[in-house]
PDB file of C-alpha atoms in Angstrom:
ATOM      1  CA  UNK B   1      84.870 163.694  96.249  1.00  0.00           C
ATOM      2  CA  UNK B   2      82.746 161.022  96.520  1.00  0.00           C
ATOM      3  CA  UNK B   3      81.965 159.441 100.098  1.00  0.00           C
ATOM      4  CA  UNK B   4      79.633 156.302 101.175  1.00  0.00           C
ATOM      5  CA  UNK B   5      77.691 155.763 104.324  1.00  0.00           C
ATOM      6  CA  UNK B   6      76.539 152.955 106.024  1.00  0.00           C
ATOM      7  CA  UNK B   7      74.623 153.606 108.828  1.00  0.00           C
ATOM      8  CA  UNK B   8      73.795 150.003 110.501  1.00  0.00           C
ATOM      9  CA  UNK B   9      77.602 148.971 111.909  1.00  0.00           C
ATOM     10  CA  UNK B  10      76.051 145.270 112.685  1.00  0.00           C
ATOM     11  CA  UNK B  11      72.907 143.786 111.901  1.00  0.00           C
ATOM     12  CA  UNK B  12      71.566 140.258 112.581  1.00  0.00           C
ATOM     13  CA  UNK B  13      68.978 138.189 111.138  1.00  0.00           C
ATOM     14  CA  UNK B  14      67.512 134.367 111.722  1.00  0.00           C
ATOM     15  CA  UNK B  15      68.059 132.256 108.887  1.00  0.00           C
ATOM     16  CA  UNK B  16      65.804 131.160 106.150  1.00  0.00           C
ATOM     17  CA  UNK B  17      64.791 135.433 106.801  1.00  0.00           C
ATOM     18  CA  UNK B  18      65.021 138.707 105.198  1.00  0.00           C
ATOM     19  CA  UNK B  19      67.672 141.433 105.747  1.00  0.00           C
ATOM     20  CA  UNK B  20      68.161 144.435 104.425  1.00  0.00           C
ATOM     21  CA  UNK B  21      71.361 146.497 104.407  1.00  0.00           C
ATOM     22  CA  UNK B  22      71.379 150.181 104.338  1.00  0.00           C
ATOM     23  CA  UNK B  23      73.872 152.348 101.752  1.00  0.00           C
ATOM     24  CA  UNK B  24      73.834 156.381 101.039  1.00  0.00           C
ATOM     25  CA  UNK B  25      76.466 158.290  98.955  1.00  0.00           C
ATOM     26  CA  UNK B  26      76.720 161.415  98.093  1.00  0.00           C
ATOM     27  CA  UNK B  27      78.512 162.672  94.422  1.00  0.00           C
ATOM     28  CA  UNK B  28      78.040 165.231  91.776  1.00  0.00           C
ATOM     29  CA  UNK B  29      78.466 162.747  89.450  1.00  0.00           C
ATOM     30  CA  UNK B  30      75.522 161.536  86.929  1.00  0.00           C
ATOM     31  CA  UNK B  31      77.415 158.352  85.480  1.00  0.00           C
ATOM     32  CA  UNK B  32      78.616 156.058  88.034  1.00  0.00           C
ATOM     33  CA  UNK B  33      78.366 152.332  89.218  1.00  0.00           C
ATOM     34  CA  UNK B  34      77.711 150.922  92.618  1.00  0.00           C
ATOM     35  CA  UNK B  35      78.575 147.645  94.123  1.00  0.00           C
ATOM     36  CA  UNK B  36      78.234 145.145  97.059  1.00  0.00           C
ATOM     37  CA  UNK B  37      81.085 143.265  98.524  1.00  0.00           C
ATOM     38  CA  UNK B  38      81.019 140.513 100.700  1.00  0.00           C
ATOM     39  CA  UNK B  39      83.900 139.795 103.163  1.00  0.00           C
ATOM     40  CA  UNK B  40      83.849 136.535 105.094  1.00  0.00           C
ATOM     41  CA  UNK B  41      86.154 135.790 108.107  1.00  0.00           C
ATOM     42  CA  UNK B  42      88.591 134.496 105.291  1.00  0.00           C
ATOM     43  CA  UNK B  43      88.689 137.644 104.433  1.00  0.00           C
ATOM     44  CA  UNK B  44      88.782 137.021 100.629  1.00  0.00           C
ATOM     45  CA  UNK B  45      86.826 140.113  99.552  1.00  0.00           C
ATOM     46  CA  UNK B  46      83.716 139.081  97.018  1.00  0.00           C
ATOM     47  CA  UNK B  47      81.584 140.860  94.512  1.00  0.00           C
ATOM     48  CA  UNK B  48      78.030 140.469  95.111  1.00  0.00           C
ATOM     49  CA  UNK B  49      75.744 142.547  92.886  1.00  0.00           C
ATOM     50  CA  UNK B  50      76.771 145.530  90.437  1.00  0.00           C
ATOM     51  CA  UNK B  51      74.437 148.428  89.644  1.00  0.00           C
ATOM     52  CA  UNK B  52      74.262 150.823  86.933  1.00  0.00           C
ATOM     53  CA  UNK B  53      73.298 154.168  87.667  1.00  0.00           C
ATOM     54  CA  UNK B  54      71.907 154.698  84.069  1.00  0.00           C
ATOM     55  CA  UNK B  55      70.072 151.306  84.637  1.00  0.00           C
ATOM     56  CA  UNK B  56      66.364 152.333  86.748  1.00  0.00           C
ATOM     57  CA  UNK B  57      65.922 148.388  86.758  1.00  0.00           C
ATOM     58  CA  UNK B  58      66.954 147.192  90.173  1.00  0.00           C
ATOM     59  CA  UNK B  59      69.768 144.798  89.831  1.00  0.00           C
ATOM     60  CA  UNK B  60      69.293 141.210  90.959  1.00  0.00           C
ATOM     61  CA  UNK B  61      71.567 137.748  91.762  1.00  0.00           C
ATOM     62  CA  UNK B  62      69.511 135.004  92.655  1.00  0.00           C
ATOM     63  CA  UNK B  63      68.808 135.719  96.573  1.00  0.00           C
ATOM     64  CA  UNK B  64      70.279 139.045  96.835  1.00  0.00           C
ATOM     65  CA  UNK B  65      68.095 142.225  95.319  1.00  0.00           C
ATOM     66  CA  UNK B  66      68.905 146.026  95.367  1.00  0.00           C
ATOM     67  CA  UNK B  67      66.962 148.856  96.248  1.00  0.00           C
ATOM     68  CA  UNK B  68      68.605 152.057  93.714  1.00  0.00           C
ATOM     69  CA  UNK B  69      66.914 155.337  94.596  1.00  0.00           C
ATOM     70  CA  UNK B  70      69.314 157.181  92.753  1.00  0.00           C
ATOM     71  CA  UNK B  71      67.214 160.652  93.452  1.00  0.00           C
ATOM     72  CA  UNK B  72      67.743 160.135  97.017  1.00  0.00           C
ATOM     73  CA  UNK B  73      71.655 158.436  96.554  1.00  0.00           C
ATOM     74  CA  UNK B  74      70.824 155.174  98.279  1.00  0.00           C
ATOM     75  CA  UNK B  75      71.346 152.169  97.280  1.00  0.00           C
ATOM     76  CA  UNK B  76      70.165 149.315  99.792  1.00  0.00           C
ATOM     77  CA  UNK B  77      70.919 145.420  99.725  1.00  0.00           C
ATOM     78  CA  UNK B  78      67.934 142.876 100.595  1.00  0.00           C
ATOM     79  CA  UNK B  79      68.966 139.239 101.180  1.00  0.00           C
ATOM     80  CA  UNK B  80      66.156 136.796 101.085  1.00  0.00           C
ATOM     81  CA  UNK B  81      66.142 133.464 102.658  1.00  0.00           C
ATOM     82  CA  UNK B  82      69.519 134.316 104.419  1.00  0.00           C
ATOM     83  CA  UNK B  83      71.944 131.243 104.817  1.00  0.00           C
ATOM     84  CA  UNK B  84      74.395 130.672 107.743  1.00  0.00           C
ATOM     85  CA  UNK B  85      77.097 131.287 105.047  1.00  0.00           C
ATOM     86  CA  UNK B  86      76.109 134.643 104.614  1.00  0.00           C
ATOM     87  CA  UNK B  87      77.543 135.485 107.745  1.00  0.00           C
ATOM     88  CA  UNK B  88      80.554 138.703 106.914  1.00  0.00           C
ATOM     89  CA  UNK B  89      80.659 142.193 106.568  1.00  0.00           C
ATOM     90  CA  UNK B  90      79.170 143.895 103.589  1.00  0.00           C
ATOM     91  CA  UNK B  91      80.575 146.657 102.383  1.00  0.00           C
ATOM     92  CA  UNK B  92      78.825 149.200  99.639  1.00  0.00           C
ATOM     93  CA  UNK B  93      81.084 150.555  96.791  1.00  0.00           C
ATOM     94  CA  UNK B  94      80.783 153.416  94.346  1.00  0.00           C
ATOM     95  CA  UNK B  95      82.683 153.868  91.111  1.00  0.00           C
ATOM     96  CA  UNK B  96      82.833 157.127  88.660  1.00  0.00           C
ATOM     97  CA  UNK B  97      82.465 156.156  85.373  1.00  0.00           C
ATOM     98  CA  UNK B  98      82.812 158.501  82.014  1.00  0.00           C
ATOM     99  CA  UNK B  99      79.526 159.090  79.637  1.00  0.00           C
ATOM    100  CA  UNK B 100      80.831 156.259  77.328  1.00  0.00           C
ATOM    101  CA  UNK B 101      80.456 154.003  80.840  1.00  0.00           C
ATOM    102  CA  UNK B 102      84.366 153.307  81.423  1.00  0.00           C
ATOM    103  CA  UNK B 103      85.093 153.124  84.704  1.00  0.00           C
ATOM    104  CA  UNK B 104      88.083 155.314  86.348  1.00  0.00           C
ATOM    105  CA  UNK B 105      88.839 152.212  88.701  1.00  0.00           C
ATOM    106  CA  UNK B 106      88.798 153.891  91.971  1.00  0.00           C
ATOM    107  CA  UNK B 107      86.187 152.247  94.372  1.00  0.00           C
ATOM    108  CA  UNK B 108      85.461 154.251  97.529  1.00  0.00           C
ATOM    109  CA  UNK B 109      83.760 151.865 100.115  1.00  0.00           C
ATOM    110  CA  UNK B 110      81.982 152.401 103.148  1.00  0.00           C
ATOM    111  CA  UNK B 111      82.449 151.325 106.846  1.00  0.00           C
ATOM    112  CA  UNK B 112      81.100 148.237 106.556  1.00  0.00           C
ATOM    113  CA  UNK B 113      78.042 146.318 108.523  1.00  0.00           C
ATOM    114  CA  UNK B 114      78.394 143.068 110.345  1.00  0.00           C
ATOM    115  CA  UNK B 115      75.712 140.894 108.999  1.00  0.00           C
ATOM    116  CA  UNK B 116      75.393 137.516 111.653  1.00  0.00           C
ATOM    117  CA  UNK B 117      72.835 134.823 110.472  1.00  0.00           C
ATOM    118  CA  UNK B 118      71.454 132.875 113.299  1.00  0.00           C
ATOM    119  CA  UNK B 119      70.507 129.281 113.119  1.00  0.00           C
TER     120      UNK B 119
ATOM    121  CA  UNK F   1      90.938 130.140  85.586  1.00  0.00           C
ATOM    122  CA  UNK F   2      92.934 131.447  88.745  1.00  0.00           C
ATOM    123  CA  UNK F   3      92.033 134.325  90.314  1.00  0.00           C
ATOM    124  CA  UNK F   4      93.683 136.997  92.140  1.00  0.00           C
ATOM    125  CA  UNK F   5      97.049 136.002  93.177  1.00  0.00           C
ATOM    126  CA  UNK F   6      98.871 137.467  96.132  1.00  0.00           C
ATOM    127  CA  UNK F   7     101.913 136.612  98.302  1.00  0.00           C
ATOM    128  CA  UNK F   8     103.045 136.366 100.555  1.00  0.00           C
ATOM    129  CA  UNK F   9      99.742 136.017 102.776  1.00  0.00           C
ATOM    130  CA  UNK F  10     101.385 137.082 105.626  1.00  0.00           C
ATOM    131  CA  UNK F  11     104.223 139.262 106.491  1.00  0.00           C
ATOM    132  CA  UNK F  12     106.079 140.320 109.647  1.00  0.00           C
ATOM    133  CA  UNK F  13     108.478 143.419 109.807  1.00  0.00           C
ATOM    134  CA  UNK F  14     110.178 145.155 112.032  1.00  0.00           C
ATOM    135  CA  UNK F  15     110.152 148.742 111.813  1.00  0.00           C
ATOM    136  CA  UNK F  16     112.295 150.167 109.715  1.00  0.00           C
ATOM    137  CA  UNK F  17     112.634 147.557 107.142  1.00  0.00           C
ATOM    138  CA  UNK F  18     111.349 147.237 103.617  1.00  0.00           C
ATOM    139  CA  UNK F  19     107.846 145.440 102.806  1.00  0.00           C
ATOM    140  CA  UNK F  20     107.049 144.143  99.183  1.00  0.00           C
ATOM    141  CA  UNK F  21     103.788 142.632  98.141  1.00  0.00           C
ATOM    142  CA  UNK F  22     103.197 141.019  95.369  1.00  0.00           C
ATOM    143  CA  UNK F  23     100.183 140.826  92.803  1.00  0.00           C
ATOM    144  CA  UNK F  24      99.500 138.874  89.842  1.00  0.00           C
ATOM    145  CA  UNK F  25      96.296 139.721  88.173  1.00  0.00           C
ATOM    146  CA  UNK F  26      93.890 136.955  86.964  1.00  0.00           C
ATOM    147  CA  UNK F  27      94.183 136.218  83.476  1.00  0.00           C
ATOM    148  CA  UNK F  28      93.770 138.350  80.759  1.00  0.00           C
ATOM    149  CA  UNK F  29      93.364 141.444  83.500  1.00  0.00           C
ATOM    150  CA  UNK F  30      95.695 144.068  82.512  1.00  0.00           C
ATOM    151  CA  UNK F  31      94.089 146.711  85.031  1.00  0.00           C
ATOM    152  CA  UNK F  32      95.819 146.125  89.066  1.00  0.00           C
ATOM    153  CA  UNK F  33      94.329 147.975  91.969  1.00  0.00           C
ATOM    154  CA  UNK F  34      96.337 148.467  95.822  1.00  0.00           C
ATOM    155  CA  UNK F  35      93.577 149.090  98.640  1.00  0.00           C
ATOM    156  CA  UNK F  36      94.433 149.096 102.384  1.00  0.00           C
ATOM    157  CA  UNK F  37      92.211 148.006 105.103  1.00  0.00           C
ATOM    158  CA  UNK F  38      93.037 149.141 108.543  1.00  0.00           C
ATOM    159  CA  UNK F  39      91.586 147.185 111.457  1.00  0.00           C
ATOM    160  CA  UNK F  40      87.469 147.577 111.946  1.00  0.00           C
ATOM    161  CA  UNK F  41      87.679 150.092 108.615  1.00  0.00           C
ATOM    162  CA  UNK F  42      86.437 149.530 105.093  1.00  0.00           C
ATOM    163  CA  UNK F  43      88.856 149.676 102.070  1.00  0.00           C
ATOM    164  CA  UNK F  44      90.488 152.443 100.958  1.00  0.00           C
ATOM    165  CA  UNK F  45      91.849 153.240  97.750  1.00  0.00           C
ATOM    166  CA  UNK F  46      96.112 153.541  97.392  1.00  0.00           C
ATOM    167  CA  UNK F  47      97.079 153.408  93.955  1.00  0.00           C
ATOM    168  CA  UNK F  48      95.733 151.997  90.219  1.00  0.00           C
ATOM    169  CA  UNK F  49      97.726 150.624  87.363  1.00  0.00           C
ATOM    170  CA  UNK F  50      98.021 149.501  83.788  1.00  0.00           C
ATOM    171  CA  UNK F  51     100.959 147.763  81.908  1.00  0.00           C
ATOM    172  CA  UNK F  52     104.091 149.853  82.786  1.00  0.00           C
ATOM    173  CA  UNK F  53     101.712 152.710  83.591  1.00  0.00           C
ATOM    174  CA  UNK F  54     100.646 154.478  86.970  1.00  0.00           C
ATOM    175  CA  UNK F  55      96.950 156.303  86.289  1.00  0.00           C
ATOM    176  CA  UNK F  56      95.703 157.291  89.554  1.00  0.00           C
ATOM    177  CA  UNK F  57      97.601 157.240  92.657  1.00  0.00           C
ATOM    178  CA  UNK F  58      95.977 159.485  94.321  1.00  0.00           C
ATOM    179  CA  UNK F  59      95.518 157.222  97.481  1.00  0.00           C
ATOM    180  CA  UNK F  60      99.136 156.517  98.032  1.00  0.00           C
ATOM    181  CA  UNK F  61     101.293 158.223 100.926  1.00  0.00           C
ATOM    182  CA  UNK F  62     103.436 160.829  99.553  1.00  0.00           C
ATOM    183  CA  UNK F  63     106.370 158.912 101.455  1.00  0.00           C
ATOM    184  CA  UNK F  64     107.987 155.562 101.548  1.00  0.00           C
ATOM    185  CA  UNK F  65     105.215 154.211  99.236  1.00  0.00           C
ATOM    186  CA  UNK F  66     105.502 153.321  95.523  1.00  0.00           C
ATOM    187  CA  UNK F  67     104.002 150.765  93.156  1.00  0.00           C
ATOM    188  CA  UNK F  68     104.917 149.178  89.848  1.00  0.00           C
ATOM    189  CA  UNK F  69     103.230 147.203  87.499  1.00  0.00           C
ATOM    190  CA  UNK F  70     105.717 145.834  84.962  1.00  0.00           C
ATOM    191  CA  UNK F  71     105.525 144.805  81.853  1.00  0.00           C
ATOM    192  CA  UNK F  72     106.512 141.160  82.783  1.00  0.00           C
ATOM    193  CA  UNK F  73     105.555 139.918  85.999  1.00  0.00           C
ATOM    194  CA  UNK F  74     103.282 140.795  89.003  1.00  0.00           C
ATOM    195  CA  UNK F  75     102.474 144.262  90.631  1.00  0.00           C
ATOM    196  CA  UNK F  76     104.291 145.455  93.311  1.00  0.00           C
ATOM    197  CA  UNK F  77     103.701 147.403  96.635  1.00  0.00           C
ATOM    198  CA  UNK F  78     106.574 148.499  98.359  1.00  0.00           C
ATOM    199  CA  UNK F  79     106.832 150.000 101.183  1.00  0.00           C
ATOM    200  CA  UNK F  80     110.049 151.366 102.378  1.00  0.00           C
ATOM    201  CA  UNK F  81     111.189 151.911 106.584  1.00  0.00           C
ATOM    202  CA  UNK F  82     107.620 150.623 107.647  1.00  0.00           C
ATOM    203  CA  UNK F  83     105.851 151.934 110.611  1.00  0.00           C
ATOM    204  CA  UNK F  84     103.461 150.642 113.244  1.00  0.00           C
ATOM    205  CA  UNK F  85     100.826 152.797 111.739  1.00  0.00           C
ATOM    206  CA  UNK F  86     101.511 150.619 108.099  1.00  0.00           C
ATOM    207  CA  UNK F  87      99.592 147.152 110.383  1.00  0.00           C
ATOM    208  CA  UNK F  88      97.380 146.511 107.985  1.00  0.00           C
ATOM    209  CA  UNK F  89      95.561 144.044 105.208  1.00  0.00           C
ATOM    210  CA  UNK F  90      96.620 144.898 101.644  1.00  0.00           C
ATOM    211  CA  UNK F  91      94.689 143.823  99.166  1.00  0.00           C
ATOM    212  CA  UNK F  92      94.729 143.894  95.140  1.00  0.00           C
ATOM    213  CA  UNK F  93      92.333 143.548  92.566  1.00  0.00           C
ATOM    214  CA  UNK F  94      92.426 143.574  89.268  1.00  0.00           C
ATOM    215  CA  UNK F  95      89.835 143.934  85.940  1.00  0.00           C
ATOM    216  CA  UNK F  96      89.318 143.478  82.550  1.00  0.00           C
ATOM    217  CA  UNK F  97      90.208 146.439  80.496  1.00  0.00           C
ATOM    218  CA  UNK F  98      87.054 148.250  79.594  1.00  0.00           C
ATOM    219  CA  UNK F  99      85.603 146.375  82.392  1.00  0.00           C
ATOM    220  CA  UNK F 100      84.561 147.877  85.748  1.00  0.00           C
ATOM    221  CA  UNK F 101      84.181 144.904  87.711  1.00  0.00           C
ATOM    222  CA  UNK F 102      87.531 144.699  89.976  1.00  0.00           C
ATOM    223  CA  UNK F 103      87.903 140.788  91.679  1.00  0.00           C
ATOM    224  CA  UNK F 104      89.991 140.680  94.516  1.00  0.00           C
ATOM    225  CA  UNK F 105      92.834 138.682  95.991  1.00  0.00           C
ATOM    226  CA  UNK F 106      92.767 137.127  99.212  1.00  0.00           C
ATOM    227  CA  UNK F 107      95.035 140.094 100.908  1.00  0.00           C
ATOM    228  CA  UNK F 108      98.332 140.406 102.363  1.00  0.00           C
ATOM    229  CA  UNK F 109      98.388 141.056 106.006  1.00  0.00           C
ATOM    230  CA  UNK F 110     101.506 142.640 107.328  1.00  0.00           C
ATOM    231  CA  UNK F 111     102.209 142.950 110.634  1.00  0.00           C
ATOM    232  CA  UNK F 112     104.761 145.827 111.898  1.00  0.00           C
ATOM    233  CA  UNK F 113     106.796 144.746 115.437  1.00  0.00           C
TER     234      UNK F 113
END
């Protein structure tokens, strides 16, 4: 079984600053994706990056950047320039995937850390 | 293109009744997910579904759970003589088949009294 860690339960930053978000997980498996969700106070649960563990390229999305050391299993998030609508919880994701790269849909997710941008 | 559909939003019962939630899956997404979220805790994983088909439901409680994903119409979660413990946010999500990215609805949140 697969299981994800994150070890920071809130974190703050000021805005227009960096943050980085800490994620370990721990699987036997060689093929597999990982993920970043955002969930605001709405709620409403939102993908923000996607990594593939086959890929050594760190995956990027304009102002948010991963760190994949997959030899270690950990797999951080870095915002830059941090908005006030960043505010939510961020939750890391993994996902077993097959050799061919088809995903067997289960995400397991970890606790969660409280990211608060300050003005 | 809409997204994630779910209803109701909210939803109040008192123990011992039945709870149904509702999914419809964006467009074109033949692949529904069921994930709870107790309070202060991530995600976790109930039940996954194709057309007609359950393939992994290895998250759901043996009891008073079940899911359906017809082949007309949304996904269901049903849950049958709900608890206190069952408080929770519900949310689907659904993909593209061959596709591993799963987008989420905006949750149901049912409330047991």
């Amino acid at each position: 079984a697969q299981t994800v860690t994150q070890s920071q339960p809130e974190m703050s930053v000021q805005e227009a600053e960096t943050v980085t978000l800490s994620c370990t997980y721990d699987t036997s498996e060689n093929n597999y994706y990982l993920f970043w969700y955002k969930q605001p106070p709405s709620r409403q649960m939102i993908l923000v990056i996607r990594q593939e563990a086959y890929k050594q390229q760190n995956a990027t999305e304009n102002r948010f950047s991963v760190n994949f050391q997959k030899a270690a299993k950990s797999f951080s998030l870095k915002i830059s320039d941090s908005q006030l609508g960043d505010t939510a919880m961020y939750f890391c994701a993994f996902m077993k995937a097959d050799a061919g790269g088809t995903s067997y849909g289960k995400l397991t997710f970890g606790q969660g850390t409280i990211l608060t941008v300050h003005p | 293109n809409a997204g994630v559909m779910q209803n109701p939003r909210h939803l109040v019962r008192r123990r011992g009744q039945e709870a149904r939630l509702r999914c419809s899956p964006m467009k074109g997404h033949s692949h529904v997910y069921w994930y709870r979220q107790l309070p202060e805790e991530g995600l976790k994983f109930m039940v996954y579904l194709q057309k007609e088909n359950i393939i992994d439901e290895s998250g759901m409680p043996k009891e008073r759970f079940s899911a359906e994903f017809p082949k007309e119409g949304p996904s269901i979660l049903r849950i049958q003589q709900v608890v206190r413990g069952d408080s929770a946010a519900y949310f689907c999500a659904s993909s593209y088949r061959g596709n591993h990215e799963q987008y989420f609805g905006p949750g149901t949140r049912l409330t047991v009294t």
